mmCIF file of C-alpha atoms in Angstrom:
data_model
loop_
_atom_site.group_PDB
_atom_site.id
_atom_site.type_symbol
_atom_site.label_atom_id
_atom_site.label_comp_id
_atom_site.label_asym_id
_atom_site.label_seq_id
_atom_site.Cartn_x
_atom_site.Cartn_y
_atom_site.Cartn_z
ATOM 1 C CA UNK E 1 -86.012 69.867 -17.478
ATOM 2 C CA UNK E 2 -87.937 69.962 -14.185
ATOM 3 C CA UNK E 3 -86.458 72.470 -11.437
ATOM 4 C CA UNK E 4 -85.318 70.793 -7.679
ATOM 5 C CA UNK E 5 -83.750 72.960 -5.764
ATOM 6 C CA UNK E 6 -82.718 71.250 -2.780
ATOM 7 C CA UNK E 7 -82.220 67.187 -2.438
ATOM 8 C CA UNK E 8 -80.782 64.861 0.817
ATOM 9 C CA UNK E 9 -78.746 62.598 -0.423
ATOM 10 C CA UNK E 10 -76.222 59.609 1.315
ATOM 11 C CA UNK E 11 -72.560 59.257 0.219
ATOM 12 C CA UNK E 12 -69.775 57.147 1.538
ATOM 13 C CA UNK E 13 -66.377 56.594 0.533
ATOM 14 C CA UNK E 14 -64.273 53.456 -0.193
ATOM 15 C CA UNK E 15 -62.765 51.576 2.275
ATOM 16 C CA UNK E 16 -58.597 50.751 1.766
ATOM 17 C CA UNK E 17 -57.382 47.626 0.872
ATOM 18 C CA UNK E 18 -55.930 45.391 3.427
ATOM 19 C CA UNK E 19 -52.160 44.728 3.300
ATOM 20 C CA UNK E 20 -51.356 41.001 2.303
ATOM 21 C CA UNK E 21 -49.070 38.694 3.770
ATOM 22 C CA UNK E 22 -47.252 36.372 1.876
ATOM 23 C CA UNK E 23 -43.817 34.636 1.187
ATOM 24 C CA UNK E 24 -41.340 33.786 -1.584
ATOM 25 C CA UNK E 25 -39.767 30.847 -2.165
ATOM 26 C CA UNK E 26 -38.499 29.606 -5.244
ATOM 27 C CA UNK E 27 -36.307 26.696 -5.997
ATOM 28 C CA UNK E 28 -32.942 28.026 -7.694
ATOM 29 C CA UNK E 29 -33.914 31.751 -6.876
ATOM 30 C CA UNK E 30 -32.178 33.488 -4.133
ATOM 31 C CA UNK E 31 -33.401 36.345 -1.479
ATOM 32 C CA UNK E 32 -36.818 34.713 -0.474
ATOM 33 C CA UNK E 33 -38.621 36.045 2.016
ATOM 34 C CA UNK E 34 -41.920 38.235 2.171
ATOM 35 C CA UNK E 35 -43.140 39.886 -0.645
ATOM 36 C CA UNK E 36 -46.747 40.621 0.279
ATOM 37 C CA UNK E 37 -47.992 43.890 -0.962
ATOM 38 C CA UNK E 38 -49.901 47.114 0.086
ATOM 39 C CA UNK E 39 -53.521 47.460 -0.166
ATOM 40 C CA UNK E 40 -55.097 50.457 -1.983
ATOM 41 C CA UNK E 41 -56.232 53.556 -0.650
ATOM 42 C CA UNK E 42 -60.342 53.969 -0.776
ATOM 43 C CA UNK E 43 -61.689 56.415 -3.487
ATOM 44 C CA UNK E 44 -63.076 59.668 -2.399
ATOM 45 C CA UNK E 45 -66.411 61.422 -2.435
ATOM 46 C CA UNK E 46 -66.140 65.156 -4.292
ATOM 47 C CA UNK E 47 -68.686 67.306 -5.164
ATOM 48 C CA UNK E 48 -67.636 69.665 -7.989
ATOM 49 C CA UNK E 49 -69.588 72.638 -9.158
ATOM 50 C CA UNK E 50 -69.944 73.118 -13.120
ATOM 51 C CA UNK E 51 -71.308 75.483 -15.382
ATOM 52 C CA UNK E 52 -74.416 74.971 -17.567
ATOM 53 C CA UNK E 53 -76.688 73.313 -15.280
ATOM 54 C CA UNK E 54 -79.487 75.447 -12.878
ATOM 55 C CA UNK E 55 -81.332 72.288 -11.202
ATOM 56 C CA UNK E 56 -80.193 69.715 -8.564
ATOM 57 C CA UNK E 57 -82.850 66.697 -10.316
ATOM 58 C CA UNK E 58 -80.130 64.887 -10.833
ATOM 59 C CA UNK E 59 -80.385 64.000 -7.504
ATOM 60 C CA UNK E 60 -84.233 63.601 -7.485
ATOM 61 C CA UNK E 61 -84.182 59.939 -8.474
ATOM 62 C CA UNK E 62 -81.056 58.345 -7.341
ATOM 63 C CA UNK E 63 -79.546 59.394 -3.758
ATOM 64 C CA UNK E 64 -76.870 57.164 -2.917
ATOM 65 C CA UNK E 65 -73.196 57.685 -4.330
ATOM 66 C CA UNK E 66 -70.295 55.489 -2.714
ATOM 67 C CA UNK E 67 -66.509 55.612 -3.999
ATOM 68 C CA UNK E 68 -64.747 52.535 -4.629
ATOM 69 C CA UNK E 69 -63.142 50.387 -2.204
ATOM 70 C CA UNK E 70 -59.020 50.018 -2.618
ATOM 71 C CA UNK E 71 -58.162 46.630 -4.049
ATOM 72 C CA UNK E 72 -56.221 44.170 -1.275
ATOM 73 C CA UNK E 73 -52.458 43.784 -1.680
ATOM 74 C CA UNK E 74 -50.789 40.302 -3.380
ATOM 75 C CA UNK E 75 -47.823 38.317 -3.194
ATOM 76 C CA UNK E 76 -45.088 39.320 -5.124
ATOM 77 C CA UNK E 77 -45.104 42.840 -3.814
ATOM 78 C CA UNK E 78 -48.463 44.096 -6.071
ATOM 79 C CA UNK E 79 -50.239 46.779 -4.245
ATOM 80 C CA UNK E 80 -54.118 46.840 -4.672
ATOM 81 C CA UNK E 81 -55.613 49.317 -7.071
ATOM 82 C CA UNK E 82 -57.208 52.160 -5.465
ATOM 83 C CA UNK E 83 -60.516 52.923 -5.142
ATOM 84 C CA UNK E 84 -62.256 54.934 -7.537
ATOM 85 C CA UNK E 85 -63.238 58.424 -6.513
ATOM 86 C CA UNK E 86 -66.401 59.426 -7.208
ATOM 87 C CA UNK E 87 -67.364 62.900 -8.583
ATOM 88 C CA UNK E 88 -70.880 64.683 -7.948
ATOM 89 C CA UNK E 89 -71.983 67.696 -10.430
ATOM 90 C CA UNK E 90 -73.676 70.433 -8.909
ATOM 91 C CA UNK E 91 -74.603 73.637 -10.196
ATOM 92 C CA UNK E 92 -72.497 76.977 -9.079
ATOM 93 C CA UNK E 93 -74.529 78.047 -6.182
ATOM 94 C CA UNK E 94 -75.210 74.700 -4.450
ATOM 95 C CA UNK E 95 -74.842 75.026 -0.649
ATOM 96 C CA UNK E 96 -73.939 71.681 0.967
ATOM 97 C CA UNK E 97 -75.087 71.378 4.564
ATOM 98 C CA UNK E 98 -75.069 68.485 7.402
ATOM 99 C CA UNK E 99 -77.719 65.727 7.858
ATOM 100 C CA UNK E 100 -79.596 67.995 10.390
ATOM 101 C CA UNK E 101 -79.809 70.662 7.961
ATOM 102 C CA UNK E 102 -78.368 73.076 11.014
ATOM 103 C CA UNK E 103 -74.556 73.486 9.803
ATOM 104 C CA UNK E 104 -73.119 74.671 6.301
ATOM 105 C CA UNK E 105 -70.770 72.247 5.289
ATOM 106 C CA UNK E 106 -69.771 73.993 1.912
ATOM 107 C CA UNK E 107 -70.738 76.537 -0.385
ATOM 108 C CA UNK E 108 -69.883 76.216 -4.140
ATOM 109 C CA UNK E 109 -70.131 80.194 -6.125
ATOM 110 C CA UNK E 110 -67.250 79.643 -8.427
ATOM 111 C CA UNK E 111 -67.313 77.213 -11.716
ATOM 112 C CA UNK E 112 -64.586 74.344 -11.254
ATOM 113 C CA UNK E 113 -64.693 74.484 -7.592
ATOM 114 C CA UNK E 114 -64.266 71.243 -6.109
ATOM 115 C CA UNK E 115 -65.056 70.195 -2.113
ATOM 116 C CA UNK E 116 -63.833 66.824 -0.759
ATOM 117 C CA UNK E 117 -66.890 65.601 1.417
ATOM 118 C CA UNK E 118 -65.467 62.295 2.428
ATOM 119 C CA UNK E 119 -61.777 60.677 2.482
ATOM 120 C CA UNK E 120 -61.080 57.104 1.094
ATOM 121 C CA UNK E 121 -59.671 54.824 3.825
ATOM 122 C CA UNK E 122 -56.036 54.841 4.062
ATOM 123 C CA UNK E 123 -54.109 51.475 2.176
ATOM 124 C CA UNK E 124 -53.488 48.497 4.664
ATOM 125 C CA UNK E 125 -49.842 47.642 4.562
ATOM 126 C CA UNK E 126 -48.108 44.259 3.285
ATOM 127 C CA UNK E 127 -45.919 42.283 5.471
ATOM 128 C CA UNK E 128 -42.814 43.349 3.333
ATOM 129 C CA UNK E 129 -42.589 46.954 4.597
ATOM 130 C CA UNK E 130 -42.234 45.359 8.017
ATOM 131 C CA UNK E 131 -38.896 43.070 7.084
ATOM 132 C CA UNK E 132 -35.489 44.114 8.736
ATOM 133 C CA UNK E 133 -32.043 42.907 9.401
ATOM 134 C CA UNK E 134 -33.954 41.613 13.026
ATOM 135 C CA UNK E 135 -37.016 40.370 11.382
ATOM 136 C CA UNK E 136 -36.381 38.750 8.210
ATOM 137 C CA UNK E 137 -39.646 37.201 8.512
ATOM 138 C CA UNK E 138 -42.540 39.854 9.423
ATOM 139 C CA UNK E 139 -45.798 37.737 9.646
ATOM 140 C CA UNK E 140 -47.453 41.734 11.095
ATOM 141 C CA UNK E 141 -50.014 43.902 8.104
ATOM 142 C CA UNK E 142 -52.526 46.118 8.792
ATOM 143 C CA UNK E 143 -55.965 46.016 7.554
ATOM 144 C CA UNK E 144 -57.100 48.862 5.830
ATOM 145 C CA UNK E 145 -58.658 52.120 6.867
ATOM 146 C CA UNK E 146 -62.462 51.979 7.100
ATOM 147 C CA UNK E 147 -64.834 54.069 4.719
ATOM 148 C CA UNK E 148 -67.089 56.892 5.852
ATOM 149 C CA UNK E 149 -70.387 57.704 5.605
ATOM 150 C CA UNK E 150 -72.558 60.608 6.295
ATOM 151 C CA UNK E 151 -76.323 61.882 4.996
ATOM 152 C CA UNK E 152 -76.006 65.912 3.316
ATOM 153 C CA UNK E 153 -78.318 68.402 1.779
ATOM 154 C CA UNK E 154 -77.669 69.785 -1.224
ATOM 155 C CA UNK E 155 -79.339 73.662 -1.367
ATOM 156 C CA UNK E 156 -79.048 75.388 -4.996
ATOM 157 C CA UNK E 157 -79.501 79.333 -4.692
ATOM 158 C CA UNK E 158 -79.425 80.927 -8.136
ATOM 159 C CA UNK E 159 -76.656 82.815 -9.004
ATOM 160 C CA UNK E 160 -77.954 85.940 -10.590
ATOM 161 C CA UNK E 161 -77.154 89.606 -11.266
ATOM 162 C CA UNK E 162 -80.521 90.797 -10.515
ATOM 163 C CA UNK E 163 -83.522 89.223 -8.320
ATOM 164 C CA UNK E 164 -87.253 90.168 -9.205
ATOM 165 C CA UNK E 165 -89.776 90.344 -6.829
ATOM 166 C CA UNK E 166 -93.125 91.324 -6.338
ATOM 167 C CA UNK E 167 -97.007 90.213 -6.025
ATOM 168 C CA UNK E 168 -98.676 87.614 -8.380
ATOM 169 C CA UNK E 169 -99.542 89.163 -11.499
ATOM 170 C CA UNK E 170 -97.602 92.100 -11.470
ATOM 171 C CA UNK E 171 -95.830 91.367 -15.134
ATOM 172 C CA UNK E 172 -92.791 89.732 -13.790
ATOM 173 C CA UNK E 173 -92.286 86.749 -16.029
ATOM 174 C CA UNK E 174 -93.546 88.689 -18.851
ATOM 175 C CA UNK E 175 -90.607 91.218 -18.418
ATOM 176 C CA UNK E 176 -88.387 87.858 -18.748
ATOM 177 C CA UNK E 177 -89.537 86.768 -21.790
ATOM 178 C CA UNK E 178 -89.201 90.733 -23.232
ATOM 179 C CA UNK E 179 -85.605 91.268 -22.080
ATOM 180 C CA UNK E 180 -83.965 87.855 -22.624
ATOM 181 C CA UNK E 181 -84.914 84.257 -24.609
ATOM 182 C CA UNK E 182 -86.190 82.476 -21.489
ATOM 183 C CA UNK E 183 -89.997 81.462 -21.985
ATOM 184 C CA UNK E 184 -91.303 81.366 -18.956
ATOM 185 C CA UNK E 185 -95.121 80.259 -18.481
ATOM 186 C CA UNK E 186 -97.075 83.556 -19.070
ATOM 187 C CA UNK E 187 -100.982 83.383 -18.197
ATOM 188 C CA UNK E 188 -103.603 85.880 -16.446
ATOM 189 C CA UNK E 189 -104.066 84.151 -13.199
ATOM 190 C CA UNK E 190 -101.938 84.187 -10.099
ATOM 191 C CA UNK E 191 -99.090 81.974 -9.681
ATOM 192 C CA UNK E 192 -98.304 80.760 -12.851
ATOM 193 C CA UNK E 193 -94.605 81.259 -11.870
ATOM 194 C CA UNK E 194 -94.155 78.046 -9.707
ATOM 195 C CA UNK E 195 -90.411 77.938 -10.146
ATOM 196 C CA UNK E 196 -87.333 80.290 -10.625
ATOM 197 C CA UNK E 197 -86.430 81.480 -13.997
ATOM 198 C CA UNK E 198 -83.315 82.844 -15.187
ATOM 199 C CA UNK E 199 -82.966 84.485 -18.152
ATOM 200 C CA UNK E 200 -80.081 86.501 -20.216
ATOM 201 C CA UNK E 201 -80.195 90.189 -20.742
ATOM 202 C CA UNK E 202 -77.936 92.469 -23.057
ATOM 203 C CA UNK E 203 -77.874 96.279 -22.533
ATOM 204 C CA UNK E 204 -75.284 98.547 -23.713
ATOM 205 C CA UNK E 205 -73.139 95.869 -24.945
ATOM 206 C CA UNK E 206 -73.023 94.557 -21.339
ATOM 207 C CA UNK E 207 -74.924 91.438 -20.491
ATOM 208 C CA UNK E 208 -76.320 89.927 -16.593
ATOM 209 C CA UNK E 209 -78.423 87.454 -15.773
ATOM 210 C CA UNK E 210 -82.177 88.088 -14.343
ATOM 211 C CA UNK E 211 -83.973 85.757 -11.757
ATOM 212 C CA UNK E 212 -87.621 85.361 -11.656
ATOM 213 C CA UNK E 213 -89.273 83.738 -8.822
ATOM 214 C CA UNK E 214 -92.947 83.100 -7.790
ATOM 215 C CA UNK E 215 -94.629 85.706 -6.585
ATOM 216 C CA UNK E 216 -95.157 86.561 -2.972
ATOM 217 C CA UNK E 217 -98.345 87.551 -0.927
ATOM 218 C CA UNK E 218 -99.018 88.690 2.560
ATOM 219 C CA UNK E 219 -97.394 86.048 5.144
ATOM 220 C CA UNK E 220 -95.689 84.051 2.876
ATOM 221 C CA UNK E 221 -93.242 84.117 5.698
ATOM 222 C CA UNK E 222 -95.805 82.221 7.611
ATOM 223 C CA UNK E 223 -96.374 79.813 4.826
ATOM 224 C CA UNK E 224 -98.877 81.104 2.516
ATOM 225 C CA UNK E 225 -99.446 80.951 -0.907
ATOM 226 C CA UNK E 226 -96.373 79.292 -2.289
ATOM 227 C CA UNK E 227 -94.589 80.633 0.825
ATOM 228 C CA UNK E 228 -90.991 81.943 1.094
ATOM 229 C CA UNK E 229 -88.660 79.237 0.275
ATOM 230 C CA UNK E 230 -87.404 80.814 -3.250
ATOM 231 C CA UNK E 231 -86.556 83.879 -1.719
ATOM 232 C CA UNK E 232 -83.143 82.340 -0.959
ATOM 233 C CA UNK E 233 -82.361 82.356 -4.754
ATOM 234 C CA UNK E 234 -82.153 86.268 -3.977
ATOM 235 C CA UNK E 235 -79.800 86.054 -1.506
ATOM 236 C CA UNK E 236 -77.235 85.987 -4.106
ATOM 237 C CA UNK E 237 -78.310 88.880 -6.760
ATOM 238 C CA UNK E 238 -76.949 92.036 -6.359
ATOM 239 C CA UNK E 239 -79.632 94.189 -6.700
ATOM 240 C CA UNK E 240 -82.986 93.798 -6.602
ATOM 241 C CA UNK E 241 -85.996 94.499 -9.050
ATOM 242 C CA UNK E 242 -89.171 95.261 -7.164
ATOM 243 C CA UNK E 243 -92.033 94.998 -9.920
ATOM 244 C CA UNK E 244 -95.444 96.586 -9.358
ATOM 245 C CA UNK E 245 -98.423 96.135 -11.034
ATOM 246 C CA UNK E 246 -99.422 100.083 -11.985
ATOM 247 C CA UNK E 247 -102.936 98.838 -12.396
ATOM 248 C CA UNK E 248 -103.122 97.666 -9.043
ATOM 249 C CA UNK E 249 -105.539 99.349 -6.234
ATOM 250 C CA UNK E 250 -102.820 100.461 -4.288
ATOM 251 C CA UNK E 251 -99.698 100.521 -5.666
ATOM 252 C CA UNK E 252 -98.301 101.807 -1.947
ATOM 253 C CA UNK E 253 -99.898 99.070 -0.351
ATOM 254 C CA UNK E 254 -98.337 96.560 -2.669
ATOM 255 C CA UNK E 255 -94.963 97.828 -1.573
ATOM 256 C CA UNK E 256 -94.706 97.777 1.475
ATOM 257 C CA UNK E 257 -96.245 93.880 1.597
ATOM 258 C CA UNK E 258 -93.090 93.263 -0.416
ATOM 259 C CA UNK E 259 -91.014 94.864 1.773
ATOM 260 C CA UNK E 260 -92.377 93.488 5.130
ATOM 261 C CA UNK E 261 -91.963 89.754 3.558
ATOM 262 C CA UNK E 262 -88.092 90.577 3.061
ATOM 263 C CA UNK E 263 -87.599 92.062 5.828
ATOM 264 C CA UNK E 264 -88.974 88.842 7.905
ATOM 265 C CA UNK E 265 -86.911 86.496 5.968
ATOM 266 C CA UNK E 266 -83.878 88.313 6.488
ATOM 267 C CA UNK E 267 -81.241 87.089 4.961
ATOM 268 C CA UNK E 268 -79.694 90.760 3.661
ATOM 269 C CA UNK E 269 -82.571 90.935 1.609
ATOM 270 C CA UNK E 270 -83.799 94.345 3.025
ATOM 271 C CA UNK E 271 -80.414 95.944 2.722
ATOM 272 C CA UNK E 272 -80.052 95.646 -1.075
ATOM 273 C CA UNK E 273 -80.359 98.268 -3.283
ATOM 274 C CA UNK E 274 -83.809 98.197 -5.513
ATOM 275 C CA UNK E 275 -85.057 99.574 -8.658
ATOM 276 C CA UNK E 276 -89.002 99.840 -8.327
ATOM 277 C CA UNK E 277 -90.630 98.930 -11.970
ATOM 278 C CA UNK E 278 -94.106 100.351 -12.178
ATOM 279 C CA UNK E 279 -95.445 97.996 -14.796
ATOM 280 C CA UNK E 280 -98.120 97.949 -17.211
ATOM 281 C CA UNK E 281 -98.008 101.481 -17.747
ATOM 282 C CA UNK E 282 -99.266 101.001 -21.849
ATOM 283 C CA UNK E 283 -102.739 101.223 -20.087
ATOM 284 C CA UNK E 284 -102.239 104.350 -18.284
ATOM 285 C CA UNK E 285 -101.859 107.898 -19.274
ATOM 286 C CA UNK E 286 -98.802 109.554 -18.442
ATOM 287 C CA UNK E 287 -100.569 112.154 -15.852
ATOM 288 C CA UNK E 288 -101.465 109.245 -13.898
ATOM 289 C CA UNK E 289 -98.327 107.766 -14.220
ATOM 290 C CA UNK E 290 -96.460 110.684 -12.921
ATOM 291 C CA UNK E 291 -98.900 110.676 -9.963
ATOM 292 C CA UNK E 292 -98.598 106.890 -8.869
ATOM 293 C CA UNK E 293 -94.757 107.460 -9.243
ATOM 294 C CA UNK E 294 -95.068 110.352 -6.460
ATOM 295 C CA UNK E 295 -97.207 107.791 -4.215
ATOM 296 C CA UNK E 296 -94.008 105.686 -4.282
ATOM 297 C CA UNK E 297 -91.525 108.538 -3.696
ATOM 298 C CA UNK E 298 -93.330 109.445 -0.890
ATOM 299 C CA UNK E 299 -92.469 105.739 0.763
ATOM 300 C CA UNK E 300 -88.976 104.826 -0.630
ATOM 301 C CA UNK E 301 -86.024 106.670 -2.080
ATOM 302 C CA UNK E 302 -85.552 103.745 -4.634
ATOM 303 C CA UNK E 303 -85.022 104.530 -8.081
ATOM 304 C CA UNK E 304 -88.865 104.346 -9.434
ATOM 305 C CA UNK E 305 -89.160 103.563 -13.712
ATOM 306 C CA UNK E 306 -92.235 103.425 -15.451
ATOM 307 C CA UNK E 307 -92.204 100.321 -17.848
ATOM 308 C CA UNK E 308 -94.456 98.572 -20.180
ATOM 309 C CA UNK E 309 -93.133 94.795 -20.695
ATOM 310 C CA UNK E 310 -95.779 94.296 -22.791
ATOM 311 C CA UNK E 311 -94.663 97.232 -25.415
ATOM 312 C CA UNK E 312 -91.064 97.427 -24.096
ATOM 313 C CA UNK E 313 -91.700 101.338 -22.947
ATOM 314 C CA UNK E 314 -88.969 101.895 -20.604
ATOM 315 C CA UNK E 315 -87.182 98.877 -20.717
ATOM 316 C CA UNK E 316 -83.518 99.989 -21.731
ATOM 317 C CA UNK E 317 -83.787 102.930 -18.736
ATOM 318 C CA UNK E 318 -84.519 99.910 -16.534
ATOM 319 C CA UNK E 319 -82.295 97.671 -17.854
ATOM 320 C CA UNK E 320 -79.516 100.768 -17.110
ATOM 321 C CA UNK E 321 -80.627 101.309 -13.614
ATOM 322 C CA UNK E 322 -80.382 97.783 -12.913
ATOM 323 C CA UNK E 323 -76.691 97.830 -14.556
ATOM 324 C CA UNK E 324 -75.800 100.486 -12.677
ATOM 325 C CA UNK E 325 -76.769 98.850 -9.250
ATOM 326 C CA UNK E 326 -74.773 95.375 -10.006
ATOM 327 C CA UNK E 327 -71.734 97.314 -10.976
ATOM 328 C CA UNK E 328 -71.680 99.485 -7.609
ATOM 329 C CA UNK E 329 -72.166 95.990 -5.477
ATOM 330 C CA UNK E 330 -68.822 94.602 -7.612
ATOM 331 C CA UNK E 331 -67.070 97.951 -7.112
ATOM 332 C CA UNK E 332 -68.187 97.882 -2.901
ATOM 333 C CA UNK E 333 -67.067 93.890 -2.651
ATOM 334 C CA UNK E 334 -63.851 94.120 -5.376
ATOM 335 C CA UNK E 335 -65.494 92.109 -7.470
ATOM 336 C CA UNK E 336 -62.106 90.206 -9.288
ATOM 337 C CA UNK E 337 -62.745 86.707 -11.138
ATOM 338 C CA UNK E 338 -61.460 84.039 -8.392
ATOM 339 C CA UNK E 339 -59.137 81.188 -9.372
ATOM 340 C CA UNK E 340 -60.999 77.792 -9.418
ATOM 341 C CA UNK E 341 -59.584 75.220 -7.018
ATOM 342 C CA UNK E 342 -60.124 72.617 -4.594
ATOM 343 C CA UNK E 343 -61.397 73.159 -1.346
ATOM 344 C CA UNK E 344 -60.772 70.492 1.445
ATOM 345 C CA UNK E 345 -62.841 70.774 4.415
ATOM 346 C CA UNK E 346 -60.108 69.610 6.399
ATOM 347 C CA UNK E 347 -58.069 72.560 6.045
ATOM 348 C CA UNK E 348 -60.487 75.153 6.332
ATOM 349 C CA UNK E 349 -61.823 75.457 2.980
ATOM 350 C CA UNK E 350 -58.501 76.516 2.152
ATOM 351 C CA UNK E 351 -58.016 76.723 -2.125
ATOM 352 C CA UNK E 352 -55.456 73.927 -3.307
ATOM 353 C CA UNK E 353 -53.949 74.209 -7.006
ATOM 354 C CA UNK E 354 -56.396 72.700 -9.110
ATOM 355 C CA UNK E 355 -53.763 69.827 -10.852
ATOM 356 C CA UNK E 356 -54.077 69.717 -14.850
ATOM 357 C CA UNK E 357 -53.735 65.721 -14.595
ATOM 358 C CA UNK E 358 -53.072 62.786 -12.962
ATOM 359 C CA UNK E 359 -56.957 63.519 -11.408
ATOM 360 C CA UNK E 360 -56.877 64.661 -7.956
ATOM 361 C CA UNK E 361 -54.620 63.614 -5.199
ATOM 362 C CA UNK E 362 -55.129 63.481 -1.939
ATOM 363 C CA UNK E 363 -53.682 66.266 0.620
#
C-alpha cells in the first residue's frame, strides 16, 4: 500500500427535499383537504477516524464525496426519504483543516471519533402542516434547505509512542526491522527511507509503537534533501529516539544538526525528552565506545545507549529507556483511555454519546 499523507479533497452535503402541495378529494370519503407531505432532510458529510489504516490514498484517486439529497414530499401525507449521509474513513491522527490550509478544522487522535463537516439541508414542509380551523385550505410549503459545500485538507500525523530521528544512514530503519515485524527498505545509500514506518515493539511484556521517518540533513528546514515535512509525524510521539551513526566523523557534529533542524521546525519538538542511540557499535571496541559516549555527554544530558541493530547489542536497555520516557509523558498528561464519540463542530467540538443504532442523528 503506497503512503499519502496529506490529500485536498471537496465534499458537499445533500440538499432537503421540498415540501409538496397537494389535495384530497375522494368521492364517498369524508375530511378532504391537503395532504401534501414533508420533504426529507439532506444527508450529512462525516469524517470518522478508524483503526487499522496508516495512509490517507484513499483519497489519492477520487476527491469528491457529496451526501444524498432528501427525497421531495407527496400527496397523501408521505414525507421524502432523507438523504443519505455519507461517511469518510480516516486514520486516527488525521488533522482536517480549511481550504486555505491556515485554520484547523478538526483533529481526529481517538479510534471511533466521528466530526460532522457539513449539515444536510433542513426538510421543506408540505402544505398540510400549514391547515387550521382559519385556513382549511393552505396552498403555502417551503422549499427545502440548500446543501453546502466547502474544499478541506486532510493531514495524517502518525500516532506513535516513540519518533526516530537522525541523519541518512545512521541504522534507523534497520533498528525497525530488529525490534518489530515491519520491513522497511534497508540499503547502504542515503535516503532509502522515503516514507514513515511504523512498526510494533514488545519489551518487558509491554508493547508501543515506533515511527521511522526519512532522514534529515543540514537545512532541511529550508527544503533540502527530502526536507522537513515528516517531521510532523513526531509531533505526536512521546519521546524521541535520536539515532547516531557511531561510525560517523563526528558524532557531536551530527547532533547538534539534528537538534538545530527541530528546533527550527518547532512544533514542541525540542522540548521532548530523547534517548540518544549510538549505533553500529559491533564495529567498534568498547574503549572507543566509552569515549564517543563522553563526546555526547559533554553536549546533552540525554540518556546516551550504545546499540548494535545489526547484532541486537543493547537493544532491550534501549527499548527500556524508551519505555520509561512514554510512561513519564502519560503520567505528566493523565494519560486515561478517552470515550469515543461524536464531535460536532457546531458546538465546539463538544463529545456527543456515540448512539449504538438507528445511525447518527442530527443535533
Amino acid at each position: 500500500m503506497k503512503f499519502l499523507d496529506q490529500s485536498k479533497i471537496y465534499i458537499k452535503s445533500g440538499g432537503g427535499g421540498d415540501g409538496c402541495m397537494s389535495f384530497r378529494r375522494e368521492k364517498c370519503v369524508e375530511f378532504g383537504g391537503p395532504d401534501g407531505g414533508n420533504g426529507g432532510r439532506g444527508g450529512h458529510v462525516l469524517i470518522e477516524a478508524i483503526g487499522g489504516l496508516n495512509t490517507l490514498i484513499d483519497y489519492r484517486y477520487k476527491q469528491h464525496f457529496k451526501g444524498g439529497r432528501g427525497g421531495h414530499g407527496m400527496g397523501k401525507n408521505r414525507t421524502g426519504a432523507k438523504g443519505a449521509d455519507i461517511y469518510l474513513k480516516v486514520p486516527v491522527g488525521t488533522q482536517i483543516f480549511d481550504e486555505d490550509y491556515g485554520v484547523m478544522l478538526a483533529d481526529l487522535t481517538e479510534e471511533g471519533q466521528v466530526v460532522m463537516m457539513l449539515e444536510g439541508g433542513h426538510p421543506g414542509t408540505g402544505n398540510a402542516a400549514f391547515k387550521s380551523s382559519v385556513n382549511q385550505a393552505p396552498r403555502r410549503t417551503t422549499p427545502g434547505g440548500p446543501a453546502e459545500e466547502m474544499w478541506i485538507w486532510l493531514r495524517l500525523k502518525l500516532m506513535a509512542d516513540a519518533g526516530m530521528v537522525g541523519l541518512p544512514n545512521a541504522g534507523k530503519s534497520t533498528f525497525v526491522s530488529a525490534v518489530s515485524r515491519a520491513k522497511p527498505k534497508i540499503a547502504d545509500y542515503p535516503f532509502t527511507t522515503l516514507k514513515p514506518q511504523l512498526g510494533v515493539v514488545f519489551v518487558d511484556q509491554r508493547e508501543f509503537v515506533v515511527a521511522d521517518i526519512p532522514g534529515l540533513i543540514a537545512g532541511a528546514h529550508e527544503g533540502h534533501g527530502l526536507g522537513d515535512r515528516f517531521l510532523g509525524h513526531i509531533e505526536r510521539c512521546n519521546t524521541i529516539l535520536h539515532m547516531i551513526d557511531a561510525t560517523g566523523e563526528d558524532i557531536v557534529d551530527a547532533y547538534k544538526t539534528i537538534r538545530h533542524e527541530l528546533d527550527s521546525y518547532g512544533g514542541g519538538l525540542s522540548e521532548k525528552k530523547e534517548v540518544i542511540g549510538l549505533n553500529k557499535c559491533d564495529a567498534l571496541d568498547d574503549e572507543l565506545i566509552e569515549m564517543l559516549s563522553n563526546e555526547l555527554r559533554a553536549v546533552t544530558d540525554s540518556p546516551i545507549v550504545p546499540i548494535s541493530a545489526v547484532t541486537r547489542f543493547g537493544i532491550d536497555e534501549m527499548l527500556r529507556a524508551l519505555l520509561e520516557n512514554i510512561d513519564q509523558a502519560h503520567n505528566a498528561e493523565g494519560y486515561t483511555s478517552e470515550r469515543p464519540g461524536y464531535y460536532d463542530l457546531d458546538d465546539d467540538a463538544e463529545v456527543i454519546e456515540k448512539p449504538q443504532e438507528g445511525g447518527w442523528s442530527p443535533i
